[in-house]
Structures are given as C-alpha cells and as structure tokens.
Amino acid sequence: MVSFWIDYATHYIGGTSEGQSDAAWIIPICLQLIPGLALGVGILFMPFSPRWLVHHDREAEARTVLSSLRNLEQDDPLIELEFLEIKAQSVFEKRNTAVKWPHLVALTPMNTFKLQFVAIGSLFTTKAMFRRVVTATVTMFFQQFTGINAVLYYAPSIFEALGTSSNTTSLLATGVVGVAMFLATIPAVLYIDKLGRKPVMLAGSVGMAFCHFTIAIIFAKNQYQWATHKTAGWAAVAMVWFFVVNFGYSWGPCAWVLIAEVWPLSNRAYGIALGASSNWMSNFIVGQITPDMLKHISYGTFIFYGLMVVAGALFLWLYVPETKRLTLEEMDVGVARADSARMREINREINREIGLDGVLRNMGIRTDNERSDSSGGEKSRDLTKSKSKSRLSQLVRPITIDVGM
C-alpha cells in the first residue's frame, strides 16, 4: 500500500510534464532495494526454527530458541508442551519416511536432496493425493487469472485506457487500489473461520465477475469518447476499485488458507510448495499477456478475466471441499478411511512414547487417546477452561498447523 503512494509522491519531482526529473522513477526503484537488503542481512542473524532443530536432533538448541520466542523459562510447562508437540510431529514424519522410502532415512545431504523429488512424486501416485494436487494447483491458477495482478501491475495503464485525464490522475487512482486492497483483507481475517472458505470465495467471485463485465460494457461503449463521457470513465475506475475489494476479502487470503488445509500432515509442505509454484507461474503468464491484451483486444481483456473468474467459481463450487473447522486428519478429499485411522493411531503411539500425553494430563487437558475412548468420539475444544489453558491456546499453536515449508 505504501509503495503506491511513494510512486504518486515521487511523480511530482521536477514537475509532471516533459521536464520531469529522472529521480521520479529512479527513487521508487532504489527504494525497493532497501527491504531486500534488510531481509538479506537480517536472515544471517535469524536462528534456525525449533522444528528444524528438532528434526535434526538438536533438541537443546530447539528448547533455547522456543524459550526465547515465547519469553519463558526453558522449564516452563508451556515450553515443554510445545517442544513435545514439535517432536511428535518430527517423529511422525521420520516414521512416515521410513515406511515409504527406507533407503532415504539417514539425513545425509544427498538423501535430503533426493527426498524432495520422491516426496513430490508421491503426490501423483494415488487418486486421492492427485485430487489434492488438482485442488491446490488449479485453485492458485484461478487466483491469478482473476486478473488481480493484471490490475496491480498495470493499474496506471488500465486507468489511462479508461479515460483518466493524466498520468498523475492514473497514479492517484492506483494509490486508491492499494488502500482498498489493504482494508478489504481485514474482514477475511475476522470472519473466515465463521463463514467458511468456499462461501467467502464464491461471494468474491460474483463480485469480481460483475466488475469485469461491467468494465467491459463501459469500455466498449465509450472507448472512443472518454473526453466527453468522463462520468463513464470514473464509473469504470470505481469498478476496478470494487474488483480489488472483492478479491481482497475472498480469493486473496482464502486461497492460501485452502491449499494449506487440504493436505495430510506427512505431505503438507510439499503440497503447499506445489500450489505456490502454480501461483507464481500463473502470475508470470498474467504479467506477460496483459499488456498485449490491453493493446489488441482492449475491453476483451476484461471479458476474458471475467470468464476466468466464472470458471474458477464453478471449479470451486463443484470440486473443492470446504475445510472450515476441520483438522488435517479430518480433511477428507477421498482419502481411504483406513489410512486416516492408521495415521491417527501412529500419532497416538508417538504421543505416548515421547511423554506428550503425560504433560497434557498434568495440565488438565484430555489427550487424543482419552478423547478417542470417550463415547461418541466427542471433540474437545475447551483449552480455555482455566488460566493455564487460556495461556496455552495463546502461546502454543496446534501441532496440525505448525508445519514449515
């Protein structure tokens, strides 16, 4: 959001006419280097993640890092609990690797390198896993082909094509795009778990398709008479802003949440990586084709992206499962129930072996084993019944979502 307004401010350096200073475009480009340099230098001082340290048998360092992150003593029960949850996950992944690829169990550099390829290859070996691949990759494909980055990358050109009177006005309208996008993401953060992923994304699809088709109609009727129909031009600009709002609360954040939730624990990191790859490849394609589309088919560009939004909504409605309030184990995209039961049993065995069940019991929290033995398979979500449980829910994330890429 800030970058849009930096572009707008520097546009005035040396005036806005032919005498404009080169600093007007050099300064924004140079400013982009600062966050990159800060990240490059800062990463040198970043500690390894506790999960990585545990996975490589450096448990003492993992406890130290956890203690520092949580600002608690190493012998605090909350640190012990989170450490054991991370360890349980690490043991689970190692056992899963030992079953599937016993020749790659040793954590040598070459084995680690080979494991990346065989693990990604395993995503295509069964119908259930392939459906997850389709869900993740196609969802991210349609996220980009909503046209969002066509708008963000080429907003000044789009606004100029829609009849804005000057480059200054186009940059101002682009700044509003940044503000709209920022504000529109706030409702998603607040309500995504209450409303669900699919309803929010479908609502956003309706809004985005409406905006694209409305812009196309206005463009087709007025592309040769913007000078005498300024109201039509600003109506099209307002539709672009409304489009960004609809993306910001729906496909923007929700698509990333969705593709993270459809994967089982043992494949989640590789599955998310595959979805992200689809996103960035689609992003590249959109960035390459949009200028030529605007030049050669003008308002047809908006018809194209509107149809892609409709196609994405149909795919979401007919193919993608709702993942609201489901754990990774409960998330079933056609996975055999026997396999899910086997994975849960392995988790329970690991929890008993490393002492996680004992720590939970001491804190007054029912274990997975106790919950599975209770009548009706009741799901416990009462970590806030005591002060210690409240602190736990704030400080310790569930094991099912603490998976690094």
Tab-separated table of C-alpha atoms in Angstrom:
chain	number	residue	atom	x	y	z
A	1	MET	CA	0.000	0.000	0.000
A	2	VAL	CA	2.812	2.393	0.911
A	3	SER	CA	4.628	1.747	-2.369
A	4	PHE	CA	1.664	3.002	-4.412
A	5	TRP	CA	1.747	6.339	-2.627
A	6	ILE	CA	5.527	6.618	-2.876
A	7	ASP	CA	5.119	6.308	-6.644
A	8	TYR	CA	2.475	9.013	-6.570
A	9	ALA	CA	4.603	11.381	-4.462
A	10	THR	CA	7.817	10.973	-6.471
A	11	HIS	CA	5.846	11.624	-9.654
A	12	TYR	CA	5.965	15.317	-8.727
A	13	ILE	CA	9.784	15.514	-8.640
A	14	GLY	CA	10.742	18.017	-11.338
A	15	GLY	CA	7.117	18.533	-12.324
A	16	THR	CA	4.631	16.305	-14.080
A	17	SER	CA	5.262	17.426	-17.659
A	18	GLU	CA	8.105	16.762	-20.111
A	19	GLY	CA	10.637	18.371	-17.786
A	20	GLN	CA	10.093	15.744	-15.096
A	21	SER	CA	13.282	14.644	-13.357
A	22	ASP	CA	14.660	11.128	-13.780
A	23	ALA	CA	14.566	10.920	-9.983
A	24	ALA	CA	10.785	10.491	-10.290
A	25	TRP	CA	11.296	6.894	-11.407
A	26	ILE	CA	14.817	6.188	-10.099
A	27	ILE	CA	13.903	6.811	-6.433
A	28	PRO	CA	10.991	4.295	-6.328
A	29	ILE	CA	13.185	1.633	-7.933
A	30	CYS	CA	16.036	2.254	-5.485
A	31	LEU	CA	13.692	2.242	-2.503
A	32	GLN	CA	12.640	-1.276	-3.444
A	33	LEU	CA	16.197	-2.416	-2.753
A	34	ILE	CA	16.015	-1.446	0.935
A	35	PRO	CA	13.593	-4.187	2.108
A	36	GLY	CA	15.511	-6.765	0.069
A	37	LEU	CA	18.843	-5.753	1.573
A	38	ALA	CA	17.341	-5.667	5.076
A	39	LEU	CA	15.985	-9.182	4.570
A	40	GLY	CA	19.292	-10.451	3.185
A	41	VAL	CA	21.312	-9.064	6.098
A	42	GLY	CA	18.718	-9.890	8.748
A	43	ILE	CA	18.415	-13.529	7.724
A	44	LEU	CA	22.067	-14.021	8.703
A	45	PHE	CA	21.100	-13.363	12.328
A	46	MET	CA	17.926	-15.462	12.328
A	47	PRO	CA	18.067	-18.620	14.465
A	48	PHE	CA	17.043	-21.957	12.999
A	49	SER	CA	13.403	-22.795	13.598
A	50	PRO	CA	12.665	-25.110	16.569
A	51	ARG	CA	11.061	-27.578	14.185
A	52	TRP	CA	14.192	-27.815	12.000
A	53	LEU	CA	16.425	-28.186	15.048
A	54	VAL	CA	14.301	-30.993	16.483
A	55	HIS	CA	14.174	-32.729	13.126
A	56	HIS	CA	17.988	-32.715	13.050
A	57	ASP	CA	18.357	-33.983	16.627
A	58	ARG	CA	19.463	-30.639	18.087
A	59	GLU	CA	16.898	-30.638	20.864
A	60	ALA	CA	18.789	-28.474	23.368
A	61	GLU	CA	19.050	-25.661	20.816
A	62	ALA	CA	15.376	-26.093	19.960
A	63	ARG	CA	14.411	-25.579	23.603
A	64	THR	CA	16.590	-22.471	23.767
A	65	VAL	CA	15.002	-20.963	20.665
A	66	LEU	CA	11.491	-21.772	21.893
A	67	SER	CA	12.230	-20.187	25.245
A	68	SER	CA	13.462	-17.042	23.523
A	69	LEU	CA	10.476	-16.875	21.166
A	70	ARG	CA	7.917	-17.306	23.957
A	71	ASN	CA	9.852	-15.244	26.518
A	72	LEU	CA	9.516	-18.058	29.046
A	73	GLU	CA	11.939	-20.166	31.051
A	74	GLN	CA	13.028	-23.423	29.451
A	75	ASP	CA	11.453	-25.461	32.250
A	76	ASP	CA	8.069	-23.749	31.848
A	77	PRO	CA	5.303	-26.330	31.222
A	78	LEU	CA	4.188	-24.464	28.121
A	79	ILE	CA	7.666	-24.702	26.596
A	80	GLU	CA	7.768	-28.417	27.417
A	81	LEU	CA	4.364	-28.955	25.843
A	82	GLU	CA	5.163	-27.109	22.630
A	83	PHE	CA	8.549	-28.826	22.380
A	84	LEU	CA	6.927	-32.245	22.693
A	85	GLU	CA	4.296	-31.369	20.075
A	86	ILE	CA	7.039	-30.373	17.656
A	87	LYS	CA	8.967	-33.523	18.497
A	88	ALA	CA	5.867	-35.672	17.962
A	89	GLN	CA	5.428	-34.167	14.521
A	90	SER	CA	9.102	-34.728	13.671
A	91	VAL	CA	8.962	-38.363	14.777
A	92	PHE	CA	5.783	-38.845	12.752
A	93	GLU	CA	7.443	-37.505	9.596
A	94	LYS	CA	10.540	-39.637	10.102
A	95	ARG	CA	8.461	-42.787	10.577
A	96	ASN	CA	6.410	-41.962	7.543
A	97	THR	CA	9.627	-41.554	5.526
A	98	ALA	CA	10.975	-44.840	6.912
A	99	VAL	CA	7.853	-46.663	5.743
A	100	LYS	CA	7.716	-45.121	2.276
A	101	TRP	CA	11.405	-44.659	1.481
A	102	PRO	CA	13.546	-46.709	3.880
A	103	HIS	CA	16.671	-46.094	1.794
A	104	LEU	CA	16.407	-42.332	2.466
A	105	VAL	CA	16.031	-42.430	6.264
A	106	ALA	CA	19.563	-41.177	7.031
A	107	LEU	CA	19.627	-37.358	6.988
A	108	THR	CA	22.615	-37.041	4.664
A	109	PRO	CA	22.757	-34.090	2.240
A	110	MET	CA	22.255	-36.393	-0.761
A	111	ASN	CA	19.321	-38.196	0.850
A	112	THR	CA	17.726	-34.886	1.745
A	113	PHE	CA	18.136	-33.755	-1.871
A	114	LYS	CA	16.628	-36.972	-3.242
A	115	LEU	CA	13.790	-36.894	-0.736
A	116	GLN	CA	12.436	-33.649	-2.165
A	117	PHE	CA	11.868	-35.280	-5.547
A	118	VAL	CA	10.454	-38.594	-4.379
A	119	ALA	CA	8.163	-36.813	-1.898
A	120	ILE	CA	6.756	-34.532	-4.596
A	121	GLY	CA	6.469	-37.539	-6.926
A	122	SER	CA	4.408	-39.347	-4.282
A	123	LEU	CA	1.727	-36.673	-4.615
A	124	PHE	CA	0.822	-38.112	-8.014
A	125	THR	CA	0.711	-41.804	-7.108
A	126	THR	CA	-2.858	-42.160	-5.808
A	127	LYS	CA	-6.214	-40.797	-6.879
A	128	ALA	CA	-6.807	-39.150	-3.500
A	129	MET	CA	-3.451	-37.371	-3.490
A	130	PHE	CA	-3.806	-36.359	-7.138
A	131	ARG	CA	-7.146	-34.765	-6.309
A	132	ARG	CA	-5.360	-32.693	-3.698
A	133	VAL	CA	-2.767	-31.716	-6.315
A	134	VAL	CA	-5.536	-30.564	-8.649
A	135	THR	CA	-7.254	-28.670	-5.831
A	136	ALA	CA	-4.091	-26.798	-4.835
A	137	THR	CA	-2.647	-26.037	-8.269
A	138	VAL	CA	-5.872	-25.159	-10.058
A	139	THR	CA	-7.085	-23.005	-7.167
A	140	MET	CA	-3.877	-20.967	-7.349
A	141	PHE	CA	-4.112	-20.839	-11.144
A	142	PHE	CA	-7.576	-19.300	-10.915
A	143	GLN	CA	-6.464	-16.973	-8.126
A	144	GLN	CA	-4.043	-15.333	-10.550
A	145	PHE	CA	-6.398	-15.485	-13.514
A	146	THR	CA	-8.984	-13.453	-11.661
A	147	GLY	CA	-6.837	-10.684	-13.104
A	148	ILE	CA	-5.707	-9.274	-9.791
A	149	ASN	CA	-2.074	-8.817	-10.763
A	150	ALA	CA	-3.079	-7.542	-14.173
A	151	VAL	CA	-4.702	-4.720	-12.201
A	152	LEU	CA	-1.908	-4.287	-9.660
A	153	TYR	CA	0.928	-4.386	-12.212
A	154	TYR	CA	-0.695	-2.321	-14.936
A	155	ALA	CA	-3.145	-0.156	-13.000
A	156	PRO	CA	-1.797	3.161	-14.366
A	157	SER	CA	-2.100	1.871	-17.954
A	158	ILE	CA	-5.573	0.487	-17.259
A	159	PHE	CA	-6.771	3.741	-15.716
A	160	GLU	CA	-5.295	5.685	-18.611
A	161	ALA	CA	-7.146	3.402	-21.042
A	162	LEU	CA	-10.330	4.065	-19.070
A	163	GLY	CA	-10.052	7.766	-19.810
A	164	THR	CA	-8.325	9.297	-16.765
A	165	SER	CA	-7.099	12.696	-17.808
A	166	SER	CA	-3.394	12.423	-16.931
A	167	ASN	CA	-0.657	10.174	-15.617
A	168	THR	CA	-0.953	11.945	-12.269
A	169	THR	CA	-4.622	11.031	-12.020
A	170	SER	CA	-3.825	7.437	-13.025
A	171	LEU	CA	-1.239	7.158	-10.247
A	172	LEU	CA	-3.699	8.633	-7.754
A	173	ALA	CA	-6.315	6.069	-8.753
A	174	THR	CA	-3.643	3.363	-8.407
A	175	GLY	CA	-2.938	4.539	-4.858
A	176	VAL	CA	-6.591	4.005	-4.014
A	177	VAL	CA	-6.215	0.412	-5.268
A	178	GLY	CA	-3.544	-0.182	-2.619
A	179	VAL	CA	-5.710	1.246	0.159
A	180	ALA	CA	-8.741	-0.761	-0.961
A	181	MET	CA	-6.758	-3.997	-1.073
A	182	PHE	CA	-5.336	-3.428	2.414
A	183	LEU	CA	-8.674	-2.618	4.030
A	184	ALA	CA	-10.542	-5.433	2.266
A	185	THR	CA	-8.333	-8.139	3.785
A	186	ILE	CA	-9.396	-7.230	7.330
A	187	PRO	CA	-12.875	-8.870	7.153
A	188	ALA	CA	-11.284	-12.084	5.880
A	189	VAL	CA	-9.047	-12.290	8.929
A	190	LEU	CA	-12.003	-11.735	11.250
A	191	TYR	CA	-14.681	-13.922	9.668
A	192	ILE	CA	-13.083	-16.639	7.521
A	193	ASP	CA	-13.417	-19.282	10.258
A	194	LYS	CA	-17.044	-18.379	10.929
A	195	LEU	CA	-18.281	-18.202	7.353
A	196	GLY	CA	-16.082	-20.845	5.745
A	197	ARG	CA	-13.659	-20.693	2.838
A	198	LYS	CA	-15.932	-21.596	-0.074
A	199	PRO	CA	-18.838	-19.214	0.697
A	200	VAL	CA	-16.456	-16.269	1.032
A	201	MET	CA	-14.582	-17.145	-2.164
A	202	LEU	CA	-17.803	-17.700	-4.106
A	203	ALA	CA	-19.151	-14.347	-2.941
A	204	GLY	CA	-15.913	-12.716	-4.057
A	205	SER	CA	-16.199	-14.453	-7.430
A	206	VAL	CA	-19.653	-12.990	-8.016
A	207	GLY	CA	-18.383	-9.522	-7.186
A	208	MET	CA	-15.259	-9.805	-9.343
A	209	ALA	CA	-17.128	-11.191	-12.353
A	210	PHE	CA	-19.689	-8.385	-12.073
A	211	CYS	CA	-16.890	-5.801	-12.039
A	212	HIS	CA	-15.064	-7.279	-15.042
A	213	PHE	CA	-18.182	-7.488	-17.201
A	214	THR	CA	-19.360	-4.015	-16.160
A	215	ILE	CA	-15.972	-2.517	-17.051
A	216	ALA	CA	-16.074	-4.319	-20.421
A	217	ILE	CA	-19.511	-2.863	-21.196
A	218	ILE	CA	-18.499	0.686	-20.207
A	219	PHE	CA	-15.231	0.340	-22.140
A	220	ALA	CA	-16.970	-0.962	-25.295
A	221	LYS	CA	-19.473	1.893	-25.316
A	222	ASN	CA	-17.078	4.731	-24.531
A	223	GLN	CA	-13.561	3.809	-25.658
A	224	TYR	CA	-13.576	6.474	-28.393
A	225	GLN	CA	-15.388	9.178	-26.449
A	226	TRP	CA	-13.843	9.281	-22.970
A	227	ALA	CA	-13.252	13.026	-23.277
A	228	THR	CA	-16.978	13.712	-23.459
A	229	HIS	CA	-18.038	10.909	-21.105
A	230	LYS	CA	-15.838	11.408	-18.054
A	231	THR	CA	-18.514	10.057	-15.730
A	232	ALA	CA	-18.403	6.738	-17.567
A	233	GLY	CA	-14.626	6.677	-17.179
A	234	TRP	CA	-14.804	7.220	-13.434
A	235	ALA	CA	-17.558	4.616	-13.157
A	236	ALA	CA	-15.164	2.109	-14.742
A	237	VAL	CA	-12.420	3.210	-12.355
A	238	ALA	CA	-14.788	2.666	-9.419
A	239	MET	CA	-15.483	-0.855	-10.736
A	240	VAL	CA	-11.739	-1.542	-10.681
A	241	TRP	CA	-11.632	-0.437	-7.042
A	242	PHE	CA	-14.662	-2.599	-6.250
A	243	PHE	CA	-12.990	-5.540	-8.006
A	244	VAL	CA	-9.931	-5.176	-5.766
A	245	VAL	CA	-12.149	-5.117	-2.673
A	246	ASN	CA	-13.872	-8.335	-3.731
A	247	PHE	CA	-10.532	-10.036	-4.312
A	248	GLY	CA	-9.081	-8.715	-1.058
A	249	TYR	CA	-11.640	-10.379	1.223
A	250	SER	CA	-12.010	-13.598	-0.769
A	251	TRP	CA	-9.576	-15.216	-3.195
A	252	GLY	CA	-6.624	-13.200	-1.911
A	253	PRO	CA	-6.280	-14.677	1.601
A	254	CYS	CA	-8.709	-17.618	1.409
A	255	ALA	CA	-6.993	-19.413	-1.478
A	256	TRP	CA	-3.758	-19.665	0.524
A	257	VAL	CA	-5.626	-20.963	3.567
A	258	LEU	CA	-7.493	-23.516	1.466
A	259	ILE	CA	-4.458	-25.051	-0.230
A	260	ALA	CA	-2.723	-25.412	3.132
A	261	GLU	CA	-5.653	-27.286	4.669
A	262	VAL	CA	-6.333	-29.943	2.040
A	263	TRP	CA	-3.030	-31.783	2.596
A	264	PRO	CA	-2.340	-34.543	5.132
A	265	LEU	CA	0.382	-33.812	7.649
A	266	SER	CA	3.010	-36.012	6.004
A	267	ASN	CA	2.725	-34.260	2.604
A	268	ARG	CA	1.686	-30.775	3.567
A	269	ALA	CA	4.970	-28.920	2.986
A	270	TYR	CA	5.425	-30.379	-0.490
A	271	GLY	CA	1.787	-29.821	-1.407
A	272	ILE	CA	1.861	-26.157	-0.413
A	273	ALA	CA	5.093	-25.718	-2.372
A	274	LEU	CA	3.384	-27.188	-5.443
A	275	GLY	CA	0.451	-24.807	-5.045
A	276	ALA	CA	2.790	-21.830	-4.633
A	277	SER	CA	4.656	-22.860	-7.791
A	278	SER	CA	1.376	-22.849	-9.699
A	279	ASN	CA	0.625	-19.397	-8.299
A	280	TRP	CA	3.896	-17.848	-9.385
A	281	MET	CA	3.896	-19.472	-12.818
A	282	SER	CA	0.368	-18.186	-13.407
A	283	ASN	CA	1.480	-14.793	-12.095
A	284	PHE	CA	4.276	-14.750	-14.693
A	285	ILE	CA	1.861	-15.629	-17.504
A	286	VAL	CA	-0.616	-12.927	-16.486
A	287	GLY	CA	2.179	-10.356	-16.335
A	288	GLN	CA	3.320	-11.249	-19.843
A	289	ILE	CA	-0.024	-11.407	-21.631
A	290	THR	CA	-1.896	-8.468	-20.093
A	291	PRO	CA	-0.133	-5.571	-21.911
A	292	ASP	CA	-0.688	-7.216	-25.306
A	293	MET	CA	-4.296	-7.993	-24.435
A	294	LEU	CA	-4.975	-4.388	-23.460
A	295	LYS	CA	-3.347	-3.229	-26.693
A	296	HIS	CA	-5.001	-5.627	-29.136
A	297	ILE	CA	-8.386	-6.605	-27.659
A	298	SER	CA	-8.972	-3.658	-25.269
A	299	TYR	CA	-12.249	-4.349	-23.429
A	300	GLY	CA	-11.979	-8.020	-24.391
A	301	THR	CA	-9.306	-8.226	-21.680
A	302	PHE	CA	-11.970	-7.701	-19.026
A	303	ILE	CA	-14.328	-10.182	-20.675
A	304	PHE	CA	-11.537	-12.763	-20.652
A	305	TYR	CA	-10.750	-12.283	-16.960
A	306	GLY	CA	-14.459	-12.198	-16.121
A	307	LEU	CA	-14.943	-15.584	-17.791
A	308	MET	CA	-11.922	-16.929	-15.923
A	309	VAL	CA	-13.499	-15.800	-12.640
A	310	VAL	CA	-16.700	-17.645	-13.563
A	311	ALA	CA	-14.698	-20.776	-14.423
A	312	GLY	CA	-12.840	-20.517	-11.109
A	313	ALA	CA	-16.112	-20.215	-9.199
A	314	LEU	CA	-17.503	-23.319	-10.911
A	315	PHE	CA	-14.349	-25.268	-10.125
A	316	LEU	CA	-14.526	-24.160	-6.512
A	317	TRP	CA	-18.217	-24.988	-6.168
A	318	LEU	CA	-18.144	-28.390	-7.881
A	319	TYR	CA	-14.721	-29.776	-6.987
A	320	VAL	CA	-13.131	-28.152	-3.941
A	321	PRO	CA	-14.138	-29.329	-0.427
A	322	GLU	CA	-14.986	-26.995	2.449
A	323	THR	CA	-12.222	-27.117	5.073
A	324	LYS	CA	-13.726	-24.896	7.786
A	325	ARG	CA	-13.028	-26.213	11.324
A	326	LEU	CA	-11.574	-29.477	10.113
A	327	THR	CA	-8.255	-30.795	11.365
A	328	LEU	CA	-5.790	-32.107	8.821
A	329	GLU	CA	-6.781	-35.639	9.756
A	330	GLU	CA	-10.494	-34.883	9.327
A	331	MET	CA	-9.916	-33.185	5.990
A	332	ASP	CA	-11.000	-35.915	3.588
A	333	VAL	CA	-10.662	-35.397	-0.151
A	334	GLY	CA	-11.331	-39.022	-0.939
A	335	VAL	CA	-8.575	-40.471	1.277
A	336	ALA	CA	-9.222	-44.025	2.473
A	337	ARG	CA	-10.630	-44.086	5.967
A	338	ALA	CA	-8.361	-46.987	6.886
A	339	ASP	CA	-5.313	-44.892	6.017
A	340	SER	CA	-6.621	-41.965	8.087
A	341	ALA	CA	-7.203	-44.304	11.034
A	342	ARG	CA	-3.705	-45.706	10.685
A	343	MET	CA	-2.187	-42.213	10.740
A	344	ARG	CA	-4.175	-41.288	13.855
A	345	GLU	CA	-3.014	-44.457	15.600
A	346	ILE	CA	0.621	-43.681	14.769
A	347	ASN	CA	0.139	-40.193	16.211
A	348	ARG	CA	-1.296	-41.621	19.436
A	349	GLU	CA	1.611	-44.068	19.770
A	350	ILE	CA	4.145	-41.286	19.323
A	351	ASN	CA	2.384	-39.086	21.876
A	352	ARG	CA	2.595	-41.881	24.434
A	353	GLU	CA	6.246	-42.663	23.655
A	354	ILE	CA	7.648	-39.150	23.991
A	355	GLY	CA	5.558	-38.250	27.041
A	356	LEU	CA	3.233	-35.717	25.436
A	357	ASP	CA	0.166	-37.454	26.875
A	358	GLY	CA	1.590	-37.150	30.376
A	359	VAL	CA	2.262	-33.430	30.044
A	360	LEU	CA	-1.258	-32.826	28.723
A	361	ARG	CA	-2.740	-34.845	31.572
A	362	ASN	CA	-0.759	-32.841	34.147
A	363	MET	CA	-2.162	-29.632	32.671
A	364	GLY	CA	-5.720	-30.945	32.907
A	365	ILE	CA	-6.151	-31.373	29.147
A	366	ARG	CA	-7.565	-34.560	27.685
A	367	THR	CA	-5.231	-36.450	25.367
A	368	ASP	CA	-6.070	-37.780	21.915
A	369	ASN	CA	-6.244	-41.275	23.371
A	370	GLU	CA	-8.738	-40.216	26.040
A	371	ARG	CA	-10.847	-38.358	23.501
A	372	SER	CA	-10.888	-41.354	21.176
A	373	ASP	CA	-12.073	-43.563	24.039
A	374	SER	CA	-14.903	-41.238	25.067
A	375	SER	CA	-18.429	-42.031	23.897
A	376	GLY	CA	-19.485	-40.581	20.560
A	377	GLY	CA	-15.941	-39.507	19.686
A	378	GLU	CA	-16.539	-36.093	21.223
A	379	LYS	CA	-14.093	-33.437	20.033
A	380	SER	CA	-12.574	-31.351	22.771
A	381	ARG	CA	-12.171	-27.675	22.147
A	382	ASP	CA	-12.065	-26.439	25.718
A	383	LEU	CA	-8.477	-25.294	26.161
A	384	THR	CA	-9.744	-22.106	27.771
A	385	LYS	CA	-11.474	-23.546	30.818
A	386	SER	CA	-8.641	-22.498	33.105
A	387	LYS	CA	-5.993	-19.800	33.129
A	388	SER	CA	-3.287	-22.230	32.159
A	389	LYS	CA	-5.360	-23.496	29.251
A	390	SER	CA	-6.053	-19.960	28.129
A	391	ARG	CA	-2.336	-19.205	28.108
A	392	LEU	CA	-1.743	-22.422	26.210
A	393	SER	CA	-4.196	-21.531	23.460
A	394	GLN	CA	-2.499	-18.151	23.055
A	395	LEU	CA	1.099	-19.299	23.163
A	396	VAL	CA	1.118	-22.764	21.635
A	397	ARG	CA	-0.223	-23.437	18.181
A	398	PRO	CA	-1.756	-26.850	17.492
A	399	ILE	CA	0.607	-29.402	16.014
A	400	THR	CA	-1.615	-29.800	12.991
A	401	ILE	CA	-0.771	-26.332	11.703
A	402	ASP	CA	2.854	-25.989	12.788
A	403	VAL	CA	4.391	-27.289	9.579
A	404	GLY	CA	7.185	-25.385	7.905
A	405	MET	CA	7.982	-25.354	4.201
